[in-house]
Amino acid sequence: MSKQKQVILKIIQSKKMHLTADEIFMYAKQEIPSIALGTVYRNLNKLVEENQIKRVSLPNSPDKFDWNLSKHSHIICSRCSSINDIYISEIDNILKKEIDSLISYNITIDYVCEKCKAKEKDATN
Amino acid sequence: MSKQKQVILKIIQSKKMHLTADEIFMYAKQEIPSIALGTVYRNLNKLVEENQIKRVSLPNSPDKFDWNLSKHSHIICSRCSSINDIYISEIDNILKKEIDSLISYNITIDYVCEKCKAKEKDATN
DNA sequence: CTAAATGCAAACTATTTGCAACGAT
DNA sequence: ATCGTTGCAAATAGTTTGCATTTAG
C-alpha cells in the first residue's frame, strides 16, 4: 500500500465525515504536498472496490466518500445540505425479505434538520 | 409551456423508462430536429422543480429522469445495470414514523436480476 | 529487477451558462 | 414592447487516462 493510499484512507476514517474527492485532496496535500488529484481519484476508486470505504452519490453534488461500512442510511437536510448517518434496522429486514439476490442498498432521505427548522420558526415570528 | 418542454415531458412519460438527458435529446430531435441539448437540460431542471418528473442519481452514470411520481424504489442489477421500479409499502410507513420533517426519500437497491442469475448458472455448467 | 503506483497534463463526460435571436402575449 | 425561451457555443465541474518517472517489494 503506497503512502498516498494510506494517507487518503486515514483522512476518510479519521474525519468521520462525508468528504468529496476535492476535500480529501486538500487534506492530503497537508501531509504529502506533491500529491496529485488524479492519484486521489485513483485511490478512492480502489478503496471502494476493496470495500474499505463507500461511495455516496447524491443529486447535484460530487460523489462523497464514507468511512462507515456498516449498513446505514443518509439523511440530508433540504435546506442546508448537511448529511448525517441514520440506522433503521427494520429496513434491513424488509429488504432482505423482499429482494432475492440482494447485494446492497442505498437510502437517502430528504428532510429538514432541527437547526433549519428552528431558523424557519424564528423567521416567521 | 413551450413546444420543446411539451415534447420532452411527453417523451419521458410515454417511454416509461429511466432515460438520460442525452437519450431524451435524441428522441426529441426526431420531433424537433433543431432542438439543442442545452434546452433539454434546462427543461429537465424545470420539470424536476415543478415536480412533473423525478431525477435519479446513481454512481458512475449520468442522471436519469423518471416519469413515475409515486413513491417507489429502484432495483439495479449489478451485472447488467438494468433499472426497475419496486414498491415496498412497509418502508414508507417506517420512514414516516422514524423521520420528523420527512420530505422524500430515495432508495436504490443493488441485486442480481433473474436474467443475469440464469446466465451465471449456465456458465458454471 | 519488475510490477505497481505516482505526478502531471491533457482528455473526456455531464452539465451549465452567456448571449443574440426568436416567440408568444 | 416585453419577458420568457430558444439554439448555439463556450465554459465549467467532476473525473479519468496516457505517459514518462518513481517507488515498493
mmCIF file of C-alpha atoms (C1' of nucleotides) in Angstrom:
data_model
loop_
_atom_site.group_PDB
_atom_site.id
_atom_site.type_symbol
_atom_site.label_atom_id
_atom_site.label_comp_id
_atom_site.label_asym_id
_atom_site.label_seq_id
_atom_site.Cartn_x
_atom_site.Cartn_y
_atom_site.Cartn_z
ATOM 1 C CA MET A 1 0.000 0.000 0.000
ATOM 2 C CA SER A 2 1.517 3.284 -1.110
ATOM 3 C CA LYS A 3 1.941 6.170 1.286
ATOM 4 C CA GLN A 4 -0.629 8.136 -0.729
ATOM 5 C CA LYS A 5 -3.263 5.453 -0.360
ATOM 6 C CA GLN A 6 -2.598 5.124 3.354
ATOM 7 C CA VAL A 7 -2.951 8.861 3.894
ATOM 8 C CA ILE A 8 -6.187 9.021 1.887
ATOM 9 C CA LEU A 9 -7.724 6.158 3.828
ATOM 10 C CA LYS A 10 -6.611 7.651 7.131
ATOM 11 C CA ILE A 11 -8.189 11.006 6.276
ATOM 12 C CA ILE A 12 -11.528 9.427 5.439
ATOM 13 C CA GLN A 13 -11.536 7.247 8.523
ATOM 14 C CA SER A 14 -10.406 9.921 10.935
ATOM 15 C CA LYS A 15 -12.534 12.854 9.767
ATOM 16 C CA LYS A 16 -15.660 10.745 10.106
ATOM 17 C CA MET A 17 -17.409 12.965 7.590
ATOM 18 C CA HIS A 18 -18.727 12.570 4.075
ATOM 19 C CA LEU A 19 -15.862 14.108 2.127
ATOM 20 C CA THR A 20 -15.604 14.854 -1.580
ATOM 21 C CA ALA A 21 -12.540 13.895 -3.631
ATOM 22 C CA ASP A 22 -11.513 17.528 -3.651
ATOM 23 C CA GLU A 23 -11.758 17.898 0.103
ATOM 24 C CA ILE A 24 -9.739 14.734 0.569
ATOM 25 C CA PHE A 25 -7.179 16.108 -1.885
ATOM 26 C CA MET A 26 -6.794 19.284 0.168
ATOM 27 C CA TYR A 27 -6.285 17.400 3.415
ATOM 28 C CA ALA A 28 -3.872 15.003 1.726
ATOM 29 C CA LYS A 29 -1.748 17.867 0.433
ATOM 30 C CA GLN A 30 -1.088 18.896 4.021
ATOM 31 C CA GLU A 31 0.694 15.586 4.520
ATOM 32 C CA ILE A 32 2.055 14.975 1.022
ATOM 33 C CA PRO A 33 2.346 18.353 -0.724
ATOM 34 C CA SER A 34 3.270 16.776 -4.055
ATOM 35 C CA ILE A 35 0.193 14.551 -4.242
ATOM 36 C CA ALA A 36 -1.876 14.832 -7.421
ATOM 37 C CA LEU A 37 -5.653 14.976 -7.677
ATOM 38 C CA GLY A 38 -5.548 12.079 -10.139
ATOM 39 C CA THR A 39 -3.859 9.948 -7.515
ATOM 40 C CA VAL A 40 -6.620 10.755 -5.068
ATOM 41 C CA TYR A 41 -9.288 9.670 -7.544
ATOM 42 C CA ARG A 42 -7.400 6.508 -8.461
ATOM 43 C CA ASN A 43 -7.017 5.504 -4.833
ATOM 44 C CA LEU A 44 -10.589 6.345 -3.951
ATOM 45 C CA ASN A 45 -11.776 4.039 -6.702
ATOM 46 C CA LYS A 46 -9.506 1.290 -5.467
ATOM 47 C CA LEU A 47 -10.598 1.699 -1.871
ATOM 48 C CA VAL A 48 -14.234 1.492 -2.930
ATOM 49 C CA GLU A 49 -13.534 -1.669 -4.924
ATOM 50 C CA GLU A 50 -11.745 -3.191 -1.955
ATOM 51 C CA ASN A 51 -14.701 -2.290 0.284
ATOM 52 C CA GLN A 52 -12.560 -0.177 2.556
ATOM 53 C CA ILE A 53 -14.812 2.844 2.011
ATOM 54 C CA LYS A 54 -18.186 3.501 0.389
ATOM 55 C CA ARG A 55 -19.176 5.908 -2.354
ATOM 56 C CA VAL A 56 -22.253 8.069 -1.849
ATOM 57 C CA SER A 57 -23.880 9.630 -4.918
ATOM 58 C CA LEU A 58 -26.288 12.492 -4.437
ATOM 59 C CA PRO A 59 -28.049 14.707 -6.981
ATOM 60 C CA ASN A 60 -26.301 17.946 -7.864
ATOM 61 C CA SER A 61 -23.141 17.239 -5.942
ATOM 62 C CA PRO A 62 -19.847 15.453 -6.443
ATOM 63 C CA ASP A 63 -19.538 11.954 -5.042
ATOM 64 C CA LYS A 64 -18.786 11.690 -1.365
ATOM 65 C CA PHE A 65 -16.777 9.012 0.388
ATOM 66 C CA ASP A 66 -17.891 7.310 3.535
ATOM 67 C CA TRP A 67 -15.738 5.687 6.198
ATOM 68 C CA ASN A 68 -18.788 3.999 7.744
ATOM 69 C CA LEU A 69 -19.105 0.487 6.322
ATOM 70 C CA SER A 70 -21.995 -0.625 8.478
ATOM 71 C CA LYS A 71 -25.448 -0.706 6.944
ATOM 72 C CA HIS A 72 -26.887 2.729 7.337
ATOM 73 C CA SER A 73 -28.835 5.374 5.501
ATOM 74 C CA HIS A 74 -28.168 9.054 4.939
ATOM 75 C CA ILE A 75 -30.435 11.892 5.951
ATOM 76 C CA ILE A 76 -29.824 15.098 4.043
ATOM 77 C CA CYS A 77 -31.270 18.431 5.032
ATOM 78 C CA SER A 78 -33.064 20.027 2.089
ATOM 79 C CA ARG A 79 -32.171 23.480 3.370
ATOM 80 C CA CYS A 80 -28.524 23.333 4.462
ATOM 81 C CA SER A 81 -27.484 20.087 2.705
ATOM 82 C CA SER A 82 -25.934 18.666 5.865
ATOM 83 C CA ILE A 83 -25.547 14.898 5.766
ATOM 84 C CA ASN A 84 -25.860 12.508 8.670
ATOM 85 C CA ASP A 85 -25.968 8.779 9.155
ATOM 86 C CA ILE A 86 -29.076 7.058 10.395
ATOM 87 C CA TYR A 87 -29.647 3.444 11.367
ATOM 88 C CA ILE A 88 -33.040 1.867 10.789
ATOM 89 C CA SER A 89 -32.760 -1.829 11.414
ATOM 90 C CA GLU A 90 -36.276 -2.691 10.229
ATOM 91 C CA ILE A 91 -35.377 -1.630 6.701
ATOM 92 C CA ASP A 92 -32.614 -4.163 6.529
ATOM 93 C CA ASN A 93 -35.002 -6.962 7.428
ATOM 94 C CA ILE A 94 -37.627 -5.863 4.952
ATOM 95 C CA LEU A 95 -35.203 -5.618 2.057
ATOM 96 C CA LYS A 96 -33.624 -8.976 2.812
ATOM 97 C CA LYS A 97 -37.089 -10.497 2.840
ATOM 98 C CA GLU A 98 -38.288 -8.745 -0.319
ATOM 99 C CA ILE A 99 -35.279 -8.931 -2.604
ATOM 100 C CA ASP A 100 -33.806 -12.137 -3.802
ATOM 101 C CA SER A 101 -30.050 -11.808 -4.511
ATOM 102 C CA LEU A 102 -29.784 -8.569 -2.580
ATOM 103 C CA ILE A 103 -26.269 -7.179 -2.737
ATOM 104 C CA SER A 104 -26.541 -3.796 -1.079
ATOM 105 C CA TYR A 105 -28.765 -0.786 -0.892
ATOM 106 C CA ASN A 106 -28.503 2.931 -0.664
ATOM 107 C CA ILE A 107 -31.062 5.102 1.062
ATOM 108 C CA THR A 108 -31.012 8.866 1.119
ATOM 109 C CA ILE A 109 -33.684 10.716 2.977
ATOM 110 C CA ASP A 110 -34.516 14.370 2.459
ATOM 111 C CA TYR A 111 -35.814 16.205 5.470
ATOM 112 C CA VAL A 112 -35.425 19.459 7.363
ATOM 113 C CA CYS A 113 -32.910 19.288 10.157
ATOM 114 C CA GLU A 114 -33.530 20.705 13.631
ATOM 115 C CA LYS A 115 -31.293 23.723 13.103
ATOM 116 C CA CYS A 116 -33.049 24.750 9.905
ATOM 117 C CA LYS A 117 -36.462 24.092 11.392
ATOM 118 C CA ALA A 118 -35.604 26.392 14.290
ATOM 119 C CA LYS A 119 -34.348 29.066 11.913
ATOM 120 C CA GLU A 120 -37.552 28.942 9.889
ATOM 121 C CA LYS A 121 -39.648 29.197 13.012
ATOM 122 C CA ASP A 122 -37.654 32.245 14.059
ATOM 123 C CA ALA A 123 -38.190 33.914 10.711
ATOM 124 C CA THR A 124 -41.971 33.650 10.949
ATOM 125 C CA ASN A 125 -42.124 35.282 14.381
ATOM 126 C CA MET B 1 -45.307 25.812 -21.956
ATOM 127 C CA SER B 2 -43.012 25.800 -24.989
ATOM 128 C CA LYS B 3 -43.237 23.131 -27.620
ATOM 129 C CA GLN B 4 -39.786 21.881 -26.565
ATOM 130 C CA LYS B 5 -40.839 21.402 -22.965
ATOM 131 C CA GLN B 6 -44.026 19.621 -24.003
ATOM 132 C CA VAL B 7 -42.144 17.212 -26.226
ATOM 133 C CA ILE B 8 -39.567 16.457 -23.522
ATOM 134 C CA LEU B 9 -42.246 15.745 -20.941
ATOM 135 C CA LYS B 10 -44.194 13.586 -23.375
ATOM 136 C CA ILE B 11 -41.103 11.510 -24.181
ATOM 137 C CA ILE B 12 -40.392 10.830 -20.514
ATOM 138 C CA GLN B 13 -43.994 9.972 -19.744
ATOM 139 C CA SER B 14 -44.572 7.787 -22.775
ATOM 140 C CA LYS B 15 -41.329 5.809 -22.815
ATOM 141 C CA LYS B 16 -41.855 4.758 -19.206
ATOM 142 C CA MET B 17 -38.138 4.194 -18.831
ATOM 143 C CA HIS B 18 -35.332 5.818 -16.902
ATOM 144 C CA LEU B 19 -33.832 7.984 -19.618
ATOM 145 C CA THR B 20 -30.684 10.102 -19.531
ATOM 146 C CA ALA B 21 -30.646 13.691 -20.796
ATOM 147 C CA ASP B 22 -28.799 12.511 -23.855
ATOM 148 C CA GLU B 23 -31.319 9.814 -24.660
ATOM 149 C CA ILE B 24 -34.152 12.305 -24.250
ATOM 150 C CA PHE B 25 -32.276 14.680 -26.553
ATOM 151 C CA MET B 26 -32.059 12.039 -29.253
ATOM 152 C CA TYR B 27 -35.754 11.240 -29.086
ATOM 153 C CA ALA B 28 -36.633 14.936 -29.021
ATOM 154 C CA LYS B 29 -34.615 15.577 -32.180
ATOM 155 C CA GLN B 30 -36.910 13.204 -34.025
ATOM 156 C CA GLU B 31 -39.768 15.607 -33.352
ATOM 157 C CA ILE B 32 -37.887 18.923 -33.280
ATOM 158 C CA PRO B 33 -34.691 18.495 -35.297
ATOM 159 C CA SER B 34 -33.379 21.934 -34.313
ATOM 160 C CA ILE B 35 -33.631 21.339 -30.552
ATOM 161 C CA ALA B 36 -30.440 21.954 -28.552
ATOM 162 C CA LEU B 37 -29.036 19.798 -25.773
ATOM 163 C CA GLY B 38 -28.901 22.842 -23.518
ATOM 164 C CA THR B 39 -32.637 23.278 -23.953
ATOM 165 C CA VAL B 40 -33.181 19.687 -22.897
ATOM 166 C CA TYR B 41 -31.161 20.194 -19.722
ATOM 167 C CA ARG B 42 -32.894 23.483 -18.934
ATOM 168 C CA ASN B 43 -36.315 21.937 -19.315
ATOM 169 C CA LEU B 44 -35.437 18.828 -17.371
ATOM 170 C CA ASN B 45 -34.368 21.011 -14.464
ATOM 171 C CA LYS B 46 -37.598 22.970 -14.645
ATOM 172 C CA LEU B 47 -39.719 19.836 -14.834
ATOM 173 C CA VAL B 48 -37.963 18.430 -11.772
ATOM 174 C CA GLU B 49 -38.534 21.688 -9.867
ATOM 175 C CA GLU B 50 -42.194 21.641 -10.822
ATOM 176 C CA ASN B 51 -42.456 18.024 -9.655
ATOM 177 C CA GLN B 52 -43.561 16.814 -13.045
ATOM 178 C CA ILE B 53 -40.703 14.312 -13.197
ATOM 179 C CA LYS B 54 -38.082 12.971 -10.776
ATOM 180 C CA ARG B 55 -34.317 12.901 -11.008
ATOM 181 C CA VAL B 56 -32.494 9.674 -10.194
ATOM 182 C CA SER B 57 -28.778 9.878 -9.356
ATOM 183 C CA LEU B 58 -26.711 6.740 -9.478
ATOM 184 C CA PRO B 59 -22.972 6.213 -9.066
ATOM 185 C CA ASN B 60 -20.898 6.208 -12.247
ATOM 186 C CA SER B 61 -23.723 7.201 -14.544
ATOM 187 C CA PRO B 62 -25.408 10.358 -15.782
ATOM 188 C CA ASP B 63 -28.626 11.382 -14.070
ATOM 189 C CA LYS B 64 -31.758 9.635 -15.186
ATOM 190 C CA PHE B 65 -35.252 11.083 -15.327
ATOM 191 C CA ASP B 66 -38.281 9.282 -14.050
ATOM 192 C CA TRP B 67 -41.890 9.705 -15.139
ATOM 193 C CA ASN B 68 -43.126 7.741 -12.117
ATOM 194 C CA LEU B 69 -44.036 10.177 -9.354
ATOM 195 C CA SER B 70 -45.449 7.631 -6.953
ATOM 196 C CA LYS B 71 -43.305 6.557 -4.027
ATOM 197 C CA HIS B 72 -41.136 3.734 -5.226
ATOM 198 C CA SER B 73 -37.606 2.421 -5.078
ATOM 199 C CA HIS B 74 -35.205 1.363 -7.785
ATOM 200 C CA ILE B 75 -33.598 -2.027 -8.114
ATOM 201 C CA ILE B 76 -30.456 -2.048 -10.217
ATOM 202 C CA CYS B 77 -28.773 -5.175 -11.460
ATOM 203 C CA SER B 78 -25.091 -5.158 -10.533
ATOM 204 C CA ARG B 79 -24.254 -7.150 -13.639
ATOM 205 C CA CYS B 80 -26.259 -5.599 -16.489
ATOM 206 C CA SER B 81 -27.201 -2.262 -14.860
ATOM 207 C CA SER B 82 -30.873 -2.644 -15.745
ATOM 208 C CA ILE B 83 -33.150 -0.485 -13.616
ATOM 209 C CA ASN B 84 -36.646 -1.322 -12.462
ATOM 210 C CA ASP B 85 -39.192 0.151 -10.117
ATOM 211 C CA ILE B 86 -40.188 -1.633 -6.962
ATOM 212 C CA TYR B 87 -42.867 -0.797 -4.412
ATOM 213 C CA ILE B 88 -42.329 -1.698 -0.784
ATOM 214 C CA SER B 89 -45.097 -0.104 1.223
ATOM 215 C CA GLU B 90 -43.662 -1.015 4.640
ATOM 216 C CA ILE B 91 -40.684 1.236 4.026
ATOM 217 C CA ASP B 92 -42.898 4.233 3.618
ATOM 218 C CA ASN B 93 -44.504 3.617 6.979
ATOM 219 C CA ILE B 94 -41.204 3.093 8.749
ATOM 220 C CA LEU B 95 -39.641 6.237 7.373
ATOM 221 C CA LYS B 96 -42.677 8.363 8.173
ATOM 222 C CA LYS B 97 -42.565 7.030 11.710
ATOM 223 C CA GLU B 98 -38.809 7.469 12.132
ATOM 224 C CA ILE B 99 -38.132 10.799 10.464
ATOM 225 C CA ASP B 100 -39.579 14.017 11.653
ATOM 226 C CA SER B 101 -39.979 16.531 8.804
ATOM 227 C CA LEU B 102 -39.590 13.862 6.159
ATOM 228 C CA ILE B 103 -39.713 15.372 2.679
ATOM 229 C CA SER B 104 -38.847 12.499 0.396
ATOM 230 C CA TYR B 105 -36.528 9.559 0.089
ATOM 231 C CA ASN B 106 -34.579 7.738 -2.498
ATOM 232 C CA ILE B 107 -33.797 4.060 -2.335
ATOM 233 C CA THR B 108 -31.607 2.203 -4.779
ATOM 234 C CA ILE B 109 -31.084 -1.497 -4.337
ATOM 235 C CA ASP B 110 -28.285 -3.457 -5.934
ATOM 236 C CA TYR B 111 -29.051 -7.042 -6.739
ATOM 237 C CA VAL B 112 -28.628 -9.627 -9.486
ATOM 238 C CA CYS B 113 -31.591 -9.821 -11.818
ATOM 239 C CA GLU B 114 -33.135 -13.100 -12.952
ATOM 240 C CA LYS B 115 -31.637 -12.922 -16.427
ATOM 241 C CA CYS B 116 -28.112 -12.451 -15.124
ATOM 242 C CA LYS B 117 -28.573 -15.101 -12.462
ATOM 243 C CA ALA B 118 -29.629 -17.572 -15.163
ATOM 244 C CA LYS B 119 -26.639 -16.627 -17.311
ATOM 245 C CA GLU B 120 -24.239 -17.195 -14.428
ATOM 246 C CA LYS B 121 -25.792 -20.546 -13.679
ATOM 247 C CA ASP B 122 -25.354 -21.528 -17.324
ATOM 248 C CA ALA B 123 -21.706 -20.545 -17.294
ATOM 249 C CA THR B 124 -20.905 -22.813 -14.362
ATOM 250 C CA ASN B 125 -22.447 -25.892 -16.002
ATOM 251 C "C1'" DC C 1 14.568 -6.117 -11.408
ATOM 252 C "C1'" DT C 2 9.942 -5.771 -12.178
ATOM 253 C "C1'" DA C 3 5.296 -4.565 -11.405
ATOM 254 C "C1'" DA C 4 2.629 -1.286 -9.486
ATOM 255 C "C1'" DA C 5 1.763 3.450 -8.309
ATOM 256 C "C1'" DT C 6 2.827 8.353 -8.952
ATOM 257 C "C1'" DG C 7 2.645 13.335 -10.812
ATOM 258 C "C1'" DC C 8 1.455 15.942 -14.463
ATOM 259 C "C1'" DA C 9 -1.230 17.355 -18.190
ATOM 260 C "C1'" DA C 10 -4.433 16.513 -21.469
ATOM 261 C "C1'" DA C 11 -8.824 14.443 -22.430
ATOM 262 C "C1'" DC C 12 -13.337 13.325 -21.552
ATOM 263 C "C1'" DT C 13 -18.242 13.302 -19.811
ATOM 264 C "C1'" DA C 14 -22.030 15.538 -17.915
ATOM 265 C "C1'" DT C 15 -23.984 19.744 -17.267
ATOM 266 C "C1'" DT C 16 -24.476 24.824 -17.098
ATOM 267 C "C1'" DT C 17 -24.405 29.405 -18.852
ATOM 268 C "C1'" DG C 18 -23.912 33.942 -21.684
ATOM 269 C "C1'" DC C 19 -25.798 35.904 -25.423
ATOM 270 C "C1'" DA C 20 -28.095 37.284 -29.539
ATOM 271 C "C1'" DA C 21 -32.207 35.991 -31.907
ATOM 272 C "C1'" DC C 22 -36.949 34.253 -31.642
ATOM 273 C "C1'" DG C 23 -41.795 33.662 -29.886
ATOM 274 C "C1'" DA C 24 -45.849 34.486 -27.587
ATOM 275 C "C1'" DT C 25 -48.573 37.678 -25.411
ATOM 276 C "C1'" DA D 1 -42.603 46.372 -26.374
ATOM 277 C "C1'" DT D 2 -41.696 42.803 -23.139
ATOM 278 C "C1'" DC D 3 -40.477 38.736 -20.993
ATOM 279 C "C1'" DG D 4 -39.545 34.029 -21.267
ATOM 280 C "C1'" DT D 5 -37.386 30.605 -24.075
ATOM 281 C "C1'" DT D 6 -34.506 29.015 -27.671
ATOM 282 C "C1'" DG D 7 -30.122 27.480 -30.297
ATOM 283 C "C1'" DC D 8 -25.508 27.810 -30.324
ATOM 284 C "C1'" DA D 9 -21.074 27.875 -28.500
ATOM 285 C "C1'" DA D 10 -18.096 28.421 -24.944
ATOM 286 C "C1'" DA D 11 -17.359 27.449 -20.162
ATOM 287 C "C1'" DT D 12 -17.361 24.726 -16.085
ATOM 288 C "C1'" DA D 13 -17.262 20.731 -12.840
ATOM 289 C "C1'" DG D 14 -16.093 16.260 -11.883
ATOM 290 C "C1'" DT D 15 -13.446 12.543 -13.137
ATOM 291 C "C1'" DT D 16 -10.415 9.594 -15.982
ATOM 292 C "C1'" DT D 17 -6.385 8.448 -18.564
ATOM 293 C "C1'" DG D 18 -1.705 8.241 -21.195
ATOM 294 C "C1'" DC D 19 2.822 8.516 -20.319
ATOM 295 C "C1'" DA D 20 7.362 9.120 -18.546
ATOM 296 C "C1'" DT D 21 9.218 8.656 -13.997
ATOM 297 C "C1'" DT D 22 9.429 6.979 -9.300
ATOM 298 C "C1'" DT D 23 8.641 3.667 -5.691
ATOM 299 C "C1'" DA D 24 7.973 -0.664 -3.203
ATOM 300 C "C1'" DG D 25 8.669 -5.293 -2.698
#
